[in-house]
Short mmCIF file of C-alpha atoms (C1' of nucleotides) in Angstrom, two decimals:
data_model
loop_
_atom_site.label_atom_id
_atom_site.label_comp_id
_atom_site.label_asym_id
_atom_site.label_seq_id
_atom_site.Cartn_x
_atom_site.Cartn_y
_atom_site.Cartn_z
CA UNK X 1 16.56 -18.39 -34.46
CA UNK X 2 19.61 -17.86 -32.15
CA UNK X 3 17.35 -16.02 -29.47
CA UNK X 4 16.06 -19.76 -28.93
CA UNK X 5 18.20 -21.78 -29.62
CA UNK X 6 18.81 -19.79 -26.61
CA UNK X 7 15.74 -19.61 -24.31
CA UNK X 8 16.12 -23.25 -24.68
CA UNK X 9 13.49 -23.59 -27.77
CA UNK X 10 13.84 -25.64 -30.98
CA UNK X 11 14.22 -24.86 -34.15
CA UNK X 12 12.04 -26.00 -36.20
CA UNK X 13 10.73 -26.26 -39.94
CA UNK X 14 6.79 -24.18 -38.98
CA UNK X 15 9.14 -22.01 -36.54
CA UNK X 16 11.90 -21.07 -38.94
CA UNK X 17 8.48 -20.10 -41.52
CA UNK X 18 6.74 -18.47 -39.15
CA UNK X 19 9.62 -16.09 -38.63
CA UNK X 20 10.78 -16.04 -42.65
CA UNK X 21 6.35 -14.40 -42.17
CA UNK X 22 6.33 -12.21 -40.22
CA UNK X 23 10.26 -10.32 -41.41
CA UNK X 24 8.60 -10.76 -44.58
CA UNK X 25 5.81 -8.30 -43.34
CA UNK X 26 9.14 -5.82 -42.49
CA UNK X 27 7.20 -2.30 -40.85
CA UNK X 28 3.65 -3.46 -40.61
CA UNK X 29 2.01 -5.51 -38.29
CA UNK X 30 0.00 -9.32 -39.19
CA UNK X 31 -2.85 -11.00 -37.07
CA UNK X 32 -2.36 -14.53 -36.45
CA UNK X 33 -5.03 -15.44 -38.53
CA UNK X 34 -3.82 -13.97 -41.23
CA UNK X 35 -0.02 -14.74 -41.45
CA UNK X 36 -1.69 -18.03 -40.50
CA UNK X 37 -3.24 -17.56 -45.33
CA UNK X 38 0.13 -16.62 -46.23
CA UNK X 39 2.45 -19.63 -44.39
CA UNK X 40 -0.81 -21.90 -45.67
CA UNK X 41 0.40 -20.40 -49.14
CA UNK X 42 3.29 -22.68 -49.72
CA UNK X 43 3.19 -24.91 -46.06
CA UNK X 44 -0.46 -26.37 -46.00
CA UNK X 45 0.29 -28.27 -43.40
CA UNK X 46 1.91 -25.65 -40.69
CA UNK X 47 -2.44 -25.31 -38.47
CA UNK X 48 -3.22 -21.84 -37.16
CA UNK X 49 -2.53 -23.73 -32.84
CA UNK X 50 1.02 -23.82 -34.13
CA UNK X 51 1.34 -20.82 -35.11
CA UNK X 52 -0.23 -18.84 -31.87
CA UNK X 53 1.55 -21.07 -29.92
CA UNK X 54 4.60 -20.19 -31.38
CA UNK X 55 4.36 -16.46 -31.54
CA UNK X 56 3.63 -16.97 -27.64
CA UNK X 57 7.01 -18.24 -27.55
CA UNK X 58 8.84 -15.60 -29.68
CA UNK X 59 7.30 -13.54 -28.06
CA UNK X 60 8.10 -14.85 -23.76
CA UNK X 61 11.49 -14.80 -25.63
CA UNK X 62 11.17 -10.98 -26.61
CA UNK X 63 10.86 -11.74 -30.40
CA UNK X 64 7.73 -10.58 -31.61
CA UNK X 65 4.67 -9.01 -29.37
CA UNK X 66 1.60 -8.30 -29.93
CA UNK X 67 -1.45 -5.40 -29.79
CA UNK X 68 -4.46 -5.06 -29.94
CA UNK X 69 -5.54 -2.34 -32.01
CA UNK X 70 -9.60 -2.79 -31.52
CA UNK X 71 -12.61 -4.66 -31.19
CA UNK X 72 -10.49 -7.63 -33.17
CA UNK X 73 -7.50 -9.28 -33.05
CA UNK X 74 -4.77 -8.90 -32.09
CA UNK X 75 -2.31 -8.44 -34.32
CA UNK X 76 1.79 -9.00 -34.49
CA UNK X 77 4.55 -7.74 -35.49
CA UNK X 78 8.93 -9.12 -34.59
CA UNK X 79 10.16 -6.56 -31.73
CA UNK X 80 13.36 -4.51 -33.80
CA UNK X 81 11.70 -1.33 -32.93
CA UNK X 82 9.04 0.62 -30.17
CA UNK X 83 5.28 1.09 -31.82
CA UNK X 84 2.62 4.12 -30.60
CA UNK X 85 -0.53 2.89 -32.62
CA UNK X 86 -3.51 5.54 -32.96
CA UNK X 87 -5.69 3.62 -33.89
CA UNK X 88 -9.46 4.34 -35.14
CA UNK X 89 -12.25 3.34 -33.54
CA UNK X 90 -14.89 4.56 -36.40
CA UNK X 91 -13.05 2.92 -39.24
CA UNK X 92 -10.16 1.17 -38.17
CA UNK X 93 -7.05 2.86 -40.20
CA UNK X 94 -3.87 2.56 -37.97
CA UNK X 95 -1.65 5.66 -38.14
CA UNK X 96 1.73 4.61 -36.78
CA UNK X 97 2.48 7.23 -34.52
CA UNK X 98 5.96 8.74 -33.57
CA UNK X 99 7.02 6.88 -30.30
CA UNK X 100 8.97 11.14 -28.96
CA UNK X 101 5.79 12.39 -27.78
CA UNK X 102 4.52 9.56 -25.72
CA UNK X 103 7.77 10.52 -23.82
CA UNK X 104 6.74 13.33 -21.93
CA UNK X 105 3.84 10.76 -20.55
CA UNK X 106 5.30 7.80 -19.71
CA UNK X 107 7.91 9.88 -17.42
CA UNK X 108 5.07 11.76 -16.58
CA UNK X 109 2.97 8.84 -14.86
CA UNK X 110 6.62 7.53 -13.99
CA UNK X 111 7.07 9.99 -11.77
CA UNK X 112 3.75 9.38 -10.18
CA UNK X 113 2.47 7.23 -9.27
CA UNK X 114 5.79 4.64 -10.02
CA UNK X 115 3.78 2.69 -12.64
CA UNK X 116 6.02 1.58 -16.08
CA UNK X 117 3.16 2.35 -19.15
CA UNK X 118 3.72 0.16 -22.20
CA UNK X 119 2.05 1.77 -25.15
CA UNK X 120 2.97 -0.69 -27.51
CA UNK X 121 0.19 -3.22 -26.40
CA UNK X 122 -2.63 -1.41 -26.64
CA UNK X 123 -3.23 0.84 -29.42
CA UNK X 124 -4.20 4.61 -28.27
CA UNK X 125 -8.25 4.71 -30.14
CA UNK X 126 -9.36 7.73 -31.14
CA UNK X 127 -11.03 8.69 -33.73
CA UNK X 128 -9.13 9.83 -37.40
CA UNK X 129 -9.20 13.16 -39.08
CA UNK X 130 -11.74 12.06 -41.60
CA UNK X 131 -13.28 10.36 -39.44
CA UNK X 132 -13.56 13.47 -36.72
CA UNK X 133 -16.61 15.22 -36.09
CA UNK X 134 -16.03 18.99 -37.02
CA UNK P 1 -34.25 8.04 -17.63
CA UNK P 2 -34.66 11.57 -19.16
CA UNK P 3 -31.59 11.10 -21.68
CA UNK P 4 -33.21 7.72 -22.79
CA UNK P 5 -36.93 8.56 -23.21
CA UNK P 6 -35.75 12.32 -25.35
CA UNK P 7 -33.25 9.36 -28.14
CA UNK P 8 -36.41 7.70 -29.25
CA UNK P 9 -36.06 4.92 -25.81
CA UNK P 10 -38.37 2.70 -23.69
CA UNK P 11 -38.02 3.42 -19.82
CA UNK P 12 -38.32 -0.38 -18.90
CA UNK P 13 -37.66 -2.12 -15.49
CA UNK P 14 -34.51 -3.93 -16.90
CA UNK P 15 -33.30 -0.46 -17.44
CA UNK P 16 -33.92 1.32 -14.37
CA UNK P 17 -32.32 -1.89 -12.65
CA UNK P 18 -29.16 -1.86 -14.88
CA UNK P 19 -28.88 2.08 -14.88
CA UNK P 20 -29.82 2.49 -10.92
CA UNK P 21 -27.40 -0.27 -10.30
CA UNK P 22 -24.45 1.65 -12.69
CA UNK P 23 -25.73 3.96 -10.12
CA UNK P 24 -24.59 2.31 -7.18
CA UNK P 25 -21.42 1.78 -7.76
CA UNK P 26 -19.64 4.81 -8.04
CA UNK P 27 -17.10 6.04 -8.47
CA UNK P 28 -15.35 1.91 -9.82
CA UNK P 29 -16.70 0.21 -12.71
CA UNK P 30 -17.64 -3.49 -13.39
CA UNK P 31 -17.73 -5.69 -16.16
CA UNK P 32 -21.34 -6.71 -17.24
CA UNK P 33 -21.51 -10.18 -15.56
CA UNK P 34 -20.48 -8.66 -12.25
CA UNK P 35 -23.67 -6.44 -13.01
CA UNK P 36 -25.17 -9.15 -14.12
CA UNK P 37 -25.11 -11.24 -11.29
CA UNK P 38 -25.40 -8.58 -7.81
CA UNK P 39 -29.28 -7.09 -10.47
CA UNK P 40 -29.97 -11.06 -10.13
CA UNK P 41 -30.05 -11.14 -6.78
CA UNK P 42 -32.61 -8.81 -6.87
CA UNK P 43 -33.91 -10.10 -10.10
CA UNK P 44 -32.85 -12.98 -10.69
CA UNK P 45 -35.60 -12.54 -14.56
CA UNK P 46 -32.51 -9.77 -16.38
CA UNK P 47 -31.62 -12.15 -18.38
CA UNK P 48 -27.78 -11.68 -19.66
CA UNK P 49 -28.12 -10.73 -23.08
CA UNK P 50 -30.34 -7.93 -21.77
CA UNK P 51 -27.76 -6.14 -19.44
CA UNK P 52 -25.64 -6.32 -23.09
CA UNK P 53 -28.12 -4.83 -25.13
CA UNK P 54 -29.30 -2.03 -22.34
CA UNK P 55 -25.57 -1.71 -21.81
CA UNK P 56 -24.57 -0.93 -25.33
CA UNK P 57 -28.47 1.24 -25.98
CA UNK P 58 -27.24 3.48 -22.86
CA UNK P 59 -23.65 3.59 -24.93
CA UNK P 60 -24.90 5.62 -28.42
CA UNK P 61 -27.50 7.75 -25.65
CA UNK P 62 -23.86 8.83 -23.96
CA UNK P 63 -24.66 7.43 -20.93
CA UNK P 64 -22.61 5.14 -20.18
CA UNK P 65 -19.09 3.51 -21.66
CA UNK P 66 -16.92 0.42 -21.50
CA UNK P 67 -13.31 0.61 -21.43
CA UNK P 68 -10.85 -2.75 -21.85
CA UNK P 69 -8.35 -2.92 -19.37
CA UNK P 70 -6.92 -6.59 -19.41
CA UNK P 71 -7.90 -8.86 -21.68
CA UNK P 72 -10.46 -10.08 -20.07
CA UNK P 73 -13.72 -8.37 -20.42
CA UNK P 74 -14.21 -4.88 -21.03
CA UNK P 75 -15.76 -3.34 -17.61
CA UNK P 76 -18.58 -0.39 -17.99
CA UNK P 77 -19.68 3.27 -15.54
CA UNK P 78 -21.56 6.20 -15.94
CA UNK P 79 -20.49 8.72 -17.96
CA UNK P 80 -19.68 11.04 -15.95
CA UNK P 81 -16.49 12.33 -15.23
CA UNK P 82 -13.25 10.94 -17.58
CA UNK P 83 -11.07 8.55 -17.04
CA UNK P 84 -8.09 7.46 -17.41
CA UNK P 85 -6.96 3.68 -16.49
CA UNK P 86 -4.21 2.24 -15.62
CA UNK P 87 -3.99 -1.13 -15.66
CA UNK P 88 -1.21 -3.44 -14.36
CA UNK P 89 -0.08 -6.29 -17.49
CA UNK P 90 1.09 -8.84 -14.38
CA UNK P 91 -1.16 -8.29 -11.49
CA UNK P 92 -3.88 -6.61 -12.72
CA UNK P 93 -4.84 -3.92 -10.30
CA UNK P 94 -6.47 -0.14 -11.92
CA UNK P 95 -4.89 3.10 -10.97
CA UNK P 96 -7.73 5.68 -11.71
CA UNK P 97 -4.94 8.56 -12.95
CA UNK P 98 -5.87 11.87 -13.02
CA UNK P 99 -6.61 12.61 -17.00
CA UNK P 100 -4.14 16.33 -16.26
CA UNK P 101 -1.89 14.11 -17.23
CA UNK P 102 -2.86 12.54 -20.86
CA UNK P 103 -3.56 16.22 -21.77
CA UNK P 104 -0.58 17.61 -23.09
CA UNK P 105 0.16 14.47 -25.18
CA UNK P 106 -3.28 14.91 -26.60
CA UNK P 107 -3.12 17.79 -27.79
CA UNK P 108 0.36 17.28 -29.35
CA UNK P 109 -1.16 14.23 -31.46
CA UNK P 110 -3.90 16.16 -31.84
CA UNK P 111 -1.68 19.17 -33.70
CA UNK P 112 0.91 16.33 -35.53
CA UNK P 113 -2.06 13.93 -37.16
CA UNK P 114 -5.13 15.39 -36.80
CA UNK P 115 -6.38 11.78 -34.82
CA UNK P 116 -9.12 13.22 -31.67
CA UNK P 117 -7.32 10.24 -28.84
CA UNK P 118 -9.85 9.06 -26.41
CA UNK P 119 -7.82 7.58 -23.48
CA UNK P 120 -11.15 6.45 -22.34
CA UNK P 121 -11.54 2.99 -23.83
CA UNK P 122 -8.03 1.75 -23.97
CA UNK P 123 -6.18 1.48 -20.32
CA UNK P 124 -2.77 2.56 -20.17
CA UNK P 125 -0.31 -0.82 -19.71
CA UNK P 126 2.49 -1.50 -17.91
CA UNK P 127 3.51 -2.31 -14.47
CA UNK P 128 2.73 -0.56 -11.48
CA UNK P 129 5.15 0.16 -8.69
CA UNK P 130 4.73 -3.93 -7.09
CA UNK P 131 5.70 -6.11 -10.42
CA UNK P 132 8.02 -3.64 -11.76
CA UNK P 133 11.68 -4.92 -12.14
CA UNK P 134 13.60 -3.19 -10.32
"C1'" DC L 1 -52.42 -0.86 -31.95
"C1'" DT L 2 -47.58 -1.74 -32.94
"C1'" DA L 3 -43.10 -0.72 -32.67
"C1'" DC L 4 -39.51 -1.75 -29.32
"C1'" DG L 5 -38.13 -4.26 -25.37
"C1'" DT L 6 -36.61 -9.19 -23.32
"C1'" DG L 7 -36.08 -14.54 -22.37
"C1'" DC L 8 -33.95 -18.76 -24.56
"C1'" DA L 9 -31.23 -20.55 -26.44
"C1'" DA L 10 -27.99 -21.15 -29.57
"C1'" DA L 11 -24.13 -18.74 -32.77
"C1'" DG L 12 -19.54 -16.42 -33.05
"C1'" DT L 13 -15.28 -14.29 -32.65
"C1'" DG L 14 -10.99 -15.20 -30.96
"C1'" DT L 15 -7.96 -18.09 -28.87
"C1'" DT L 16 -6.60 -21.35 -25.72
"C1'" DT L 17 -5.47 -26.75 -24.43
"C1'" DG L 18 -5.90 -31.63 -23.70
"C1'" DC L 19 -4.13 -35.45 -25.67
"C1'" DA L 20 -1.12 -39.02 -28.91
"C1'" DG L 21 1.93 -38.72 -31.67
"C1'" DC L 22 5.99 -37.47 -34.09
"C1'" DT L 23 10.88 -35.18 -34.31
"C1'" DC L 24 15.27 -32.56 -32.98
"C1'" DC L 25 19.47 -32.44 -30.51
"C1'" DG S 1 15.22 -41.44 -25.07
"C1'" DG S 2 13.19 -37.93 -24.47
"C1'" DA S 3 12.22 -33.28 -23.44
"C1'" DG S 4 9.74 -30.26 -26.52
"C1'" DC S 5 6.78 -29.43 -30.71
"C1'" DT S 6 3.16 -30.27 -33.06
"C1'" DG S 7 -1.98 -31.49 -35.80
"C1'" DC S 8 -6.59 -32.09 -34.25
"C1'" DA S 9 -10.19 -31.30 -32.46
"C1'" DA S 10 -12.54 -29.07 -29.36
"C1'" DA S 11 -12.65 -26.77 -25.29
"C1'" DC S 12 -12.65 -21.69 -23.94
"C1'" DA S 13 -14.10 -16.45 -22.26
"C1'" DC S 14 -17.16 -12.84 -23.72
"C1'" DT S 15 -20.57 -10.59 -27.02
"C1'" DT S 16 -23.74 -10.69 -30.12
"C1'" DT S 17 -28.49 -12.52 -32.91
"C1'" DG S 18 -32.86 -14.79 -34.18
"C1'" DC S 19 -36.99 -15.43 -32.79
"C1'" DA S 20 -41.16 -15.43 -29.96
"C1'" DC S 21 -43.34 -13.82 -26.69
"C1'" DG S 22 -44.79 -9.30 -23.97
"C1'" DT S 23 -45.31 -4.55 -23.09
"C1'" DA S 24 -45.20 0.51 -23.06
"C1'" DG S 25 -46.58 4.69 -25.25
#
DNA sequence: CTACGTGCAAAGTGTTTGCAGCTCC
DNA sequence: GGAGCTGCAAACACTTTGCACGTAG
């Protein structure tokens, strides 16, 4: 909220509620729709488009970010730690992987192409151990 | 086409035209809409939904696959070689990177989580050298 | 001849936007 | 008091689907 005010934004009921809901899910992640549903339990008057707009505003300020885990809706979470999602394209299971594994690839790509990888934005898809053939 | 027939599919004009168009783009990739537009130059009667259905059918048979390069439409290409796309989230530029760079990460993830990574499906996003700050 | 493929139009999903009213500072 | 938020409904982009007709094998 400090960061919001600092960035020229206003502190409103909707924004406080959305931020609290995000803090409440802790280490997990949530879609905009699920978040809206939860918020509606206590605040049925907060509109889904406000949730979208707020999440986007928060993202500009570096408070939240979103990732795409597969073909469905994006998921949102607080930017409190790095996320490296492995998403099974068959069963939809999501593994929250160790970022350290990705470091050498990030460095190699930077080196070779001058490209700064952001693994947080799109999940790495594939098949989990249960779904992989053989 | 052999593979199509072998998989129990029929050889039709639409399918031959779509396959030819895909072969024609060579090493590149194309969205379903762009593909439809091109096909319409010679075959204005082939419907976009047929293009979608055909690409999907081809994918089941391992002839084509699709990847998501960013927030826009998916791109399609023939499954003739591995693709490791780096997609700049600012300017949209796409780098077709060397698959060898990704091998050790693929192995490490397999080892640690039993998860078989498919880097072909979702691009790796980030910032290209022109767009990266600093 | 019949299962599979197609055109067309309509629906679906996830997200964004225009506008008029409201509220924080 | 005015920029910034909000609700609402409608639009949006991309893709999928239902249905009746057509065609490959």
